[in-house]
Amino acid sequence: MTTKPFNAFLMAQQQFDRVGELLGLDSPTRELLRWPMREYHFNLPVRLDDGSVRIFRGFRVQHNDARGPGKGGIRFHPQETIDTVRALAMWMTWKCAVANLPLGGSKGGVVCDPHNLSAREQERLCRAWVRQVARDVGPWQDVPAPDVMTNAQHMLWMLDEFETIHGGRYPGFITGKPVGMGGSLGRTEATGYGVVFTLREAFKELGLRPQDTTASVQGFGNVAQFAIELFHQLGGRVLAVSCWDQPDQTAYCYRRKNGIDLAALRGIADRFGGIDRKKALELGYEVLPGEAWIEQDVDVLIPAALEHAVTDDNAARIAKRVRILAEGANGPTTPDADQILRERGIFVIPDFLANAGGVTCSYLEQVQSNMNFFWKKDEVLGRLDATMTTAFLAVLEVSRRQNLPMRDAAYVVAISRVAEACRDRGWV
Ligand code: NAD
């Protein structure tokens, strides 16, 4: 990892400014879109199991809701910062727009490490978060969802608190709920599968056969595991994965020459996507430093962990053979690294396009919750595939027509749609 100071929000603004210039946006539209419309900062007093009270810091940022209610996950992370949440909220605006969903962009977070909290303490934290924002979020305002280190159980506690406050049943308040409690089939798979739906289309564009391809993945959480699952179903082979090792407080890369065994690795992973190193060694995996995932001799790299994974420090070390970077994580590539990838001719499927499957399925969950009628899994995944494929092809078309890299083309599609909605509403 680079030691240079990194600010995700400055990076998100930098990316926006480049495309704002390219599109010739007027200055009020630029000023409106390069900042969040609203943000909430709060302290969350939570009683711990030992009777003491600890104060956690929480956020909700609503970047833009011109195209519909805000949508975006809540992250629990010890290094969470307001600027990370701002960046992620902005990326949600572009993500919903590029997938052509009638939604805006938001994000939330709490500075905490759930590894060190009991289930009851996590429940109290979730309920405390909702109490702070209950009047500023809701089915028609801003709809939260799970993200890093939050899951369906957290969403259900949050829903219960929201419904207690508002005195009714509002399943459309939050998505990522457990199936049978307003959740959608396919939601767990959606983000990882969505990455691979776009990857499949990129293979067609580059004339590659999926069954001839190999990949290396950073992360072994929700996004990574389902991306690997569908990639294997298409016939590709994943040779290496890397993940965070909680006891050692560092990342390790797990490699097997003939490809990883997803089921076996799942069997030795914890619910936070950490792999048991000792058991992996017993299963015949080589254990390498965490950064090694990027240097593997593969066709595809899938960063699916945290932001700031591909930097100018490591981009040059990407193996010569790599053709595609499919960004499962949000903001994994710094602008400097992006430039290196461009020069190397690596086809980048940018984060807010590649990982739009999660929010697309969240939208489908909301629609089902509001109807109180639920589709079969195949129906959900079919709609997801159609949305992701349409989005990819729309971006590809702009990329070809305007001779732009895919990231810039995705921004052009998304920002044009949001700017148009702001103009049509008479905001600018
Ligand atoms: P997760 O918590 O389930 O998994 C995160 C994984 O990253 C874990 O395996 C962890 O060990 C690994 N990790 C953490 N730090 C690492 C490091 N330094 N090196 C290597 N691995 C490391 O999270 P997730 O839901 O899979 O989300 C992953 C990324 O995808 C995040 O950027 C998130 O914002 C983004 N995302 C998630 C969704 C979703 O629906 N879950 C949707 C869109 C985008």
mmCIF file of N, CA and C and ligand atoms in Angstrom, residues 1 75 77 88 92 95 107 146-150 187-188 190-192 218-225 242-245 250-252 270-275 290-291 293 303-307 327-332 351 355-359 362, ligand 1:
data_model
loop_
_atom_site.group_PDB
_atom_site.id
_atom_site.type_symbol
_atom_site.label_atom_id
_atom_site.label_comp_id
_atom_site.label_asym_id
_atom_site.label_seq_id
_atom_site.Cartn_x
_atom_site.Cartn_y
_atom_site.Cartn_z
ATOM 1 N N MET A 1 0.830 -1.208 0.000
ATOM 2 C CA MET A 1 0.000 0.000 0.000
ATOM 3 C C MET A 1 0.870 1.266 0.000
ATOM 4 N N ARG A 75 -21.948 1.276 6.303
ATOM 5 C CA ARG A 75 -20.742 0.499 6.578
ATOM 6 C C ARG A 75 -20.373 0.617 8.042
ATOM 7 N N HIS A 77 -17.036 0.267 10.058
ATOM 8 C CA HIS A 77 -15.612 0.076 9.820
ATOM 9 C C HIS A 77 -14.811 0.959 10.774
ATOM 10 N N LEU A 88 -18.547 7.729 -1.308
ATOM 11 C CA LEU A 88 -19.394 6.573 -1.621
ATOM 12 C C LEU A 88 -20.815 7.016 -1.965
ATOM 13 N N MET A 92 -22.756 6.396 -5.446
ATOM 14 C CA MET A 92 -24.098 5.788 -5.521
ATOM 15 C C MET A 92 -24.990 6.556 -6.498
ATOM 16 N N LYS A 95 -23.940 5.429 -9.797
ATOM 17 C CA LYS A 95 -24.250 4.011 -9.980
ATOM 18 C C LYS A 95 -25.727 3.808 -10.317
ATOM 19 N N LYS A 107 -25.135 7.387 1.370
ATOM 20 C CA LYS A 107 -24.301 6.390 2.046
ATOM 21 C C LYS A 107 -24.277 6.707 3.529
ATOM 22 N N PRO A 146 -27.325 -2.998 3.327
ATOM 23 C CA PRO A 146 -26.065 -3.476 3.917
ATOM 24 C C PRO A 146 -24.850 -3.095 3.080
ATOM 25 N N ASP A 147 -23.710 -3.058 3.722
ATOM 26 C CA ASP A 147 -22.442 -2.808 3.020
ATOM 27 C C ASP A 147 -21.350 -3.477 3.846
ATOM 28 N N VAL A 148 -20.136 -2.945 3.796
ATOM 29 C CA VAL A 148 -19.027 -3.614 4.482
ATOM 30 C C VAL A 148 -19.353 -3.836 5.976
ATOM 31 N N MET A 149 -19.261 -5.070 6.385
ATOM 32 C CA MET A 149 -19.462 -5.518 7.771
ATOM 33 C C MET A 149 -20.865 -5.251 8.334
ATOM 34 N N THR A 150 -21.860 -5.053 7.461
ATOM 35 C CA THR A 150 -23.255 -5.053 7.916
ATOM 36 C C THR A 150 -23.999 -6.102 7.090
ATOM 37 N N ARG A 187 -30.658 -11.356 -3.692
ATOM 38 C CA ARG A 187 -29.936 -10.164 -3.216
ATOM 39 C C ARG A 187 -28.518 -10.515 -2.773
ATOM 40 N N THR A 188 -28.374 -11.667 -2.119
ATOM 41 C CA THR A 188 -27.051 -12.049 -1.622
ATOM 42 C C THR A 188 -26.071 -12.219 -2.780
ATOM 43 N N ALA A 190 -26.417 -10.823 -5.754
ATOM 44 C CA ALA A 190 -26.575 -9.802 -6.795
ATOM 45 C C ALA A 190 -25.303 -9.026 -7.166
ATOM 46 N N THR A 191 -24.550 -8.558 -6.187
ATOM 47 C CA THR A 191 -23.411 -7.696 -6.545
ATOM 48 C C THR A 191 -22.327 -8.516 -7.245
ATOM 49 N N GLY A 192 -21.999 -9.646 -6.665
ATOM 50 C CA GLY A 192 -20.966 -10.494 -7.274
ATOM 51 C C GLY A 192 -21.385 -11.000 -8.649
ATOM 52 N N GLN A 218 -9.277 -9.821 -5.122
ATOM 53 C CA GLN A 218 -8.960 -9.269 -3.806
ATOM 54 C C GLN A 218 -10.237 -9.238 -2.975
ATOM 55 N N GLY A 219 -10.221 -9.902 -1.824
ATOM 56 C CA GLY A 219 -11.400 -9.991 -0.967
ATOM 57 C C GLY A 219 -11.991 -11.382 -1.045
ATOM 58 N N PHE A 220 -12.648 -11.777 0.053
ATOM 59 C CA PHE A 220 -13.366 -13.053 0.029
ATOM 60 C C PHE A 220 -14.655 -12.889 0.831
ATOM 61 N N GLY A 221 -15.300 -11.723 0.655
ATOM 62 C CA GLY A 221 -16.565 -11.451 1.329
ATOM 63 C C GLY A 221 -17.718 -11.710 0.381
ATOM 64 N N ASN A 222 -18.809 -10.992 0.608
ATOM 65 C CA ASN A 222 -20.022 -11.215 -0.181
ATOM 66 C C ASN A 222 -19.781 -11.037 -1.676
ATOM 67 N N VAL A 223 -19.214 -9.905 -2.056
ATOM 68 C CA VAL A 223 -19.052 -9.610 -3.485
ATOM 69 C C VAL A 223 -18.109 -10.630 -4.126
ATOM 70 N N ALA A 224 -16.966 -10.836 -3.489
ATOM 71 C CA ALA A 224 -15.949 -11.722 -4.061
ATOM 72 C C ALA A 224 -16.486 -13.143 -4.224
ATOM 73 N N GLN A 225 -17.113 -13.673 -3.184
ATOM 74 C CA GLN A 225 -17.530 -15.090 -3.248
ATOM 75 C C GLN A 225 -18.530 -15.352 -4.372
ATOM 76 N N SER A 242 -7.338 -12.830 -2.066
ATOM 77 C CA SER A 242 -6.655 -12.310 -0.885
ATOM 78 C C SER A 242 -7.691 -11.766 0.069
ATOM 79 N N CYS A 243 -7.398 -11.822 1.352
ATOM 80 C CA CYS A 243 -8.350 -11.258 2.318
ATOM 81 C C CYS A 243 -7.611 -10.804 3.571
ATOM 82 N N TRP A 244 -8.345 -10.116 4.411
ATOM 83 C CA TRP A 244 -7.794 -9.557 5.642
ATOM 84 C C TRP A 244 -7.706 -10.647 6.695
ATOM 85 N N ASP A 245 -6.591 -10.689 7.404
ATOM 86 C CA ASP A 245 -6.420 -11.654 8.485
ATOM 87 C C ASP A 245 -6.541 -10.902 9.807
ATOM 88 N N THR A 250 -3.241 -8.071 9.005
ATOM 89 C CA THR A 250 -2.643 -7.849 7.694
ATOM 90 C C THR A 250 -3.412 -8.684 6.672
ATOM 91 N N ALA A 251 -3.139 -8.457 5.391
ATOM 92 C CA ALA A 251 -3.831 -9.241 4.358
ATOM 93 C C ALA A 251 -2.908 -10.341 3.845
ATOM 94 N N TYR A 252 -3.497 -11.480 3.498
ATOM 95 C CA TYR A 252 -2.754 -12.574 2.869
ATOM 96 C C TYR A 252 -3.442 -12.959 1.564
ATOM 97 N N ASP A 270 -14.588 -17.075 7.783
ATOM 98 C CA ASP A 270 -15.542 -16.584 8.785
ATOM 99 C C ASP A 270 -16.561 -15.679 8.105
ATOM 100 N N ARG A 271 -17.536 -15.171 8.884
ATOM 101 C CA ARG A 271 -18.623 -14.417 8.246
ATOM 102 C C ARG A 271 -18.172 -13.035 7.775
ATOM 103 N N PHE A 272 -16.963 -12.624 8.134
ATOM 104 C CA PHE A 272 -16.451 -11.347 7.645
ATOM 105 C C PHE A 272 -15.567 -11.530 6.418
ATOM 106 N N GLY A 273 -15.501 -12.762 5.899
ATOM 107 C CA GLY A 273 -14.696 -12.995 4.689
ATOM 108 C C GLY A 273 -13.215 -13.153 4.981
ATOM 109 N N GLY A 274 -12.884 -13.572 6.198
ATOM 110 C CA GLY A 274 -11.488 -13.895 6.537
ATOM 111 C C GLY A 274 -11.281 -15.401 6.403
ATOM 112 N N ILE A 275 -10.117 -15.804 5.893
ATOM 113 C CA ILE A 275 -9.852 -17.233 5.678
ATOM 114 C C ILE A 275 -8.923 -17.738 6.777
ATOM 115 N N GLY A 290 -0.467 -10.146 1.099
ATOM 116 C CA GLY A 290 -1.779 -9.732 0.567
ATOM 117 C C GLY A 290 -1.721 -9.074 -0.799
ATOM 118 N N GLU A 291 -0.678 -8.302 -1.030
ATOM 119 C CA GLU A 291 -0.532 -7.559 -2.297
ATOM 120 C C GLU A 291 -0.323 -8.475 -3.506
ATOM 121 N N TRP A 293 -2.016 -10.655 -4.825
ATOM 122 C CA TRP A 293 -3.179 -10.922 -5.689
ATOM 123 C C TRP A 293 -3.072 -10.167 -7.020
ATOM 124 N N PRO A 303 -10.775 -6.563 -7.995
ATOM 125 C CA PRO A 303 -10.664 -6.046 -6.639
ATOM 126 C C PRO A 303 -12.068 -6.013 -6.024
ATOM 127 N N ALA A 304 -12.258 -6.749 -4.929
ATOM 128 C CA ALA A 304 -13.593 -6.813 -4.304
ATOM 129 C C ALA A 304 -13.440 -6.720 -2.792
ATOM 130 N N ALA A 305 -12.572 -5.791 -2.340
ATOM 131 C CA ALA A 305 -12.385 -5.609 -0.891
ATOM 132 C C ALA A 305 -12.726 -4.165 -0.522
ATOM 133 N N LEU A 306 -11.702 -3.316 -0.441
ATOM 134 C CA LEU A 306 -11.948 -1.927 -0.047
ATOM 135 C C LEU A 306 -11.412 -0.984 -1.120
ATOM 136 N N GLU A 307 -11.618 0.308 -0.903
ATOM 137 C CA GLU A 307 -11.098 1.310 -1.837
ATOM 138 C C GLU A 307 -9.565 1.366 -1.754
ATOM 139 N N GLU A 327 -14.006 -3.926 -11.451
ATOM 140 C CA GLU A 327 -13.955 -3.340 -10.110
ATOM 141 C C GLU A 327 -15.188 -3.689 -9.288
ATOM 142 N N GLY A 328 -15.090 -4.783 -8.520
ATOM 143 C CA GLY A 328 -16.181 -5.171 -7.622
ATOM 144 C C GLY A 328 -16.311 -4.207 -6.458
ATOM 145 N N ALA A 329 -15.177 -3.762 -5.906
ATOM 146 C CA ALA A 329 -15.194 -2.814 -4.780
ATOM 147 C C ALA A 329 -15.508 -1.411 -5.278
ATOM 148 N N ASN A 330 -15.824 -0.542 -4.342
ATOM 149 C CA ASN A 330 -16.006 0.873 -4.669
ATOM 150 C C ASN A 330 -14.666 1.579 -4.568
ATOM 151 N N GLY A 331 -14.320 2.329 -5.604
ATOM 152 C CA GLY A 331 -13.105 3.158 -5.571
ATOM 153 C C GLY A 331 -11.815 2.395 -5.362
ATOM 154 N N PRO A 332 -11.621 1.230 -5.988
ATOM 155 C CA PRO A 332 -10.382 0.491 -5.734
ATOM 156 C C PRO A 332 -9.173 1.065 -6.464
ATOM 157 N N ASP A 351 -16.024 0.689 -11.218
ATOM 158 C CA ASP A 351 -16.779 0.275 -10.023
ATOM 159 C C ASP A 351 -18.283 0.524 -10.107
ATOM 160 N N ASN A 355 -20.258 -2.939 -10.100
ATOM 161 C CA ASN A 355 -20.904 -3.431 -8.882
ATOM 162 C C ASN A 355 -22.322 -2.886 -8.689
ATOM 163 N N ALA A 356 -22.943 -2.423 -9.796
ATOM 164 C CA ALA A 356 -24.311 -1.887 -9.707
ATOM 165 C C ALA A 356 -25.356 -2.985 -9.486
ATOM 166 N N GLY A 357 -24.947 -4.250 -9.519
ATOM 167 C CA GLY A 357 -25.894 -5.352 -9.310
ATOM 168 C C GLY A 357 -26.547 -5.312 -7.939
ATOM 169 N N GLY A 358 -25.790 -4.867 -6.925
ATOM 170 C CA GLY A 358 -26.338 -4.817 -5.570
ATOM 171 C C GLY A 358 -27.486 -3.829 -5.495
ATOM 172 N N VAL A 359 -27.251 -2.634 -5.999
ATOM 173 C CA VAL A 359 -28.307 -1.621 -5.894
ATOM 174 C C VAL A 359 -29.462 -1.958 -6.839
ATOM 175 N N SER A 362 -31.433 -4.331 -4.943
ATOM 176 C CA SER A 362 -32.072 -3.599 -3.845
ATOM 177 C C SER A 362 -33.313 -2.881 -4.358
HETATM 178 P P1 NAD B 1 -17.355 -7.920 3.015
HETATM 179 O O1 NAD B 1 -17.199 -7.267 4.335
HETATM 180 O O2 NAD B 1 -18.331 -9.048 2.873
HETATM 181 O O3 NAD B 1 -15.926 -8.466 2.497
HETATM 182 C C1 NAD B 1 -14.797 -7.667 2.443
HETATM 183 C C2 NAD B 1 -13.617 -8.564 2.133
HETATM 184 O O4 NAD B 1 -12.465 -7.763 1.923
HETATM 185 C C3 NAD B 1 -13.272 -9.565 3.243
HETATM 186 O O5 NAD B 1 -12.949 -10.794 2.675
HETATM 187 C C4 NAD B 1 -12.029 -8.937 3.891
HETATM 188 O O6 NAD B 1 -11.196 -9.925 4.491
HETATM 189 C C5 NAD B 1 -11.389 -8.329 2.652
HETATM 190 N N1 NAD B 1 -10.389 -7.293 2.953
HETATM 191 C C6 NAD B 1 -10.466 -6.239 3.793
HETATM 192 N N2 NAD B 1 -9.325 -5.534 3.767
HETATM 193 C C7 NAD B 1 -8.505 -6.164 2.890
HETATM 194 C C8 NAD B 1 -7.178 -5.937 2.422
HETATM 195 N N3 NAD B 1 -6.456 -4.891 2.864
HETATM 196 N N4 NAD B 1 -6.647 -6.796 1.523
HETATM 197 C C9 NAD B 1 -7.355 -7.855 1.073
HETATM 198 N N5 NAD B 1 -8.612 -8.118 1.469
HETATM 199 C C10 NAD B 1 -9.175 -7.293 2.373
HETATM 200 O O7 NAD B 1 -17.674 -6.744 1.976
HETATM 201 P P2 NAD B 1 -18.443 -6.844 0.584
HETATM 202 O O8 NAD B 1 -19.883 -6.662 0.829
HETATM 203 O O9 NAD B 1 -17.976 -8.036 -0.159
HETATM 204 O O10 NAD B 1 -17.921 -5.521 -0.121
HETATM 205 C C11 NAD B 1 -16.656 -5.458 -0.764
HETATM 206 C C12 NAD B 1 -16.549 -4.160 -1.572
HETATM 207 O O11 NAD B 1 -17.631 -4.105 -2.502
HETATM 208 C C13 NAD B 1 -16.630 -2.856 -0.788
HETATM 209 O O12 NAD B 1 -15.846 -1.897 -1.464
HETATM 210 C C14 NAD B 1 -18.104 -2.464 -0.906
HETATM 211 O O13 NAD B 1 -18.285 -1.080 -0.715
HETATM 212 C C15 NAD B 1 -18.356 -2.895 -2.322
HETATM 213 N N6 NAD B 1 -19.770 -3.154 -2.630
HETATM 214 C C16 NAD B 1 -20.502 -4.061 -1.928
HETATM 215 C C17 NAD B 1 -21.814 -4.292 -2.297
HETATM 216 C C18 NAD B 1 -22.649 -5.350 -1.616
HETATM 217 O O14 NAD B 1 -23.796 -5.552 -2.048
HETATM 218 N N7 NAD B 1 -22.143 -6.059 -0.628
HETATM 219 C C19 NAD B 1 -22.392 -3.575 -3.352
HETATM 220 C C20 NAD B 1 -21.603 -2.679 -4.062
HETATM 221 C C21 NAD B 1 -20.290 -2.473 -3.691
#
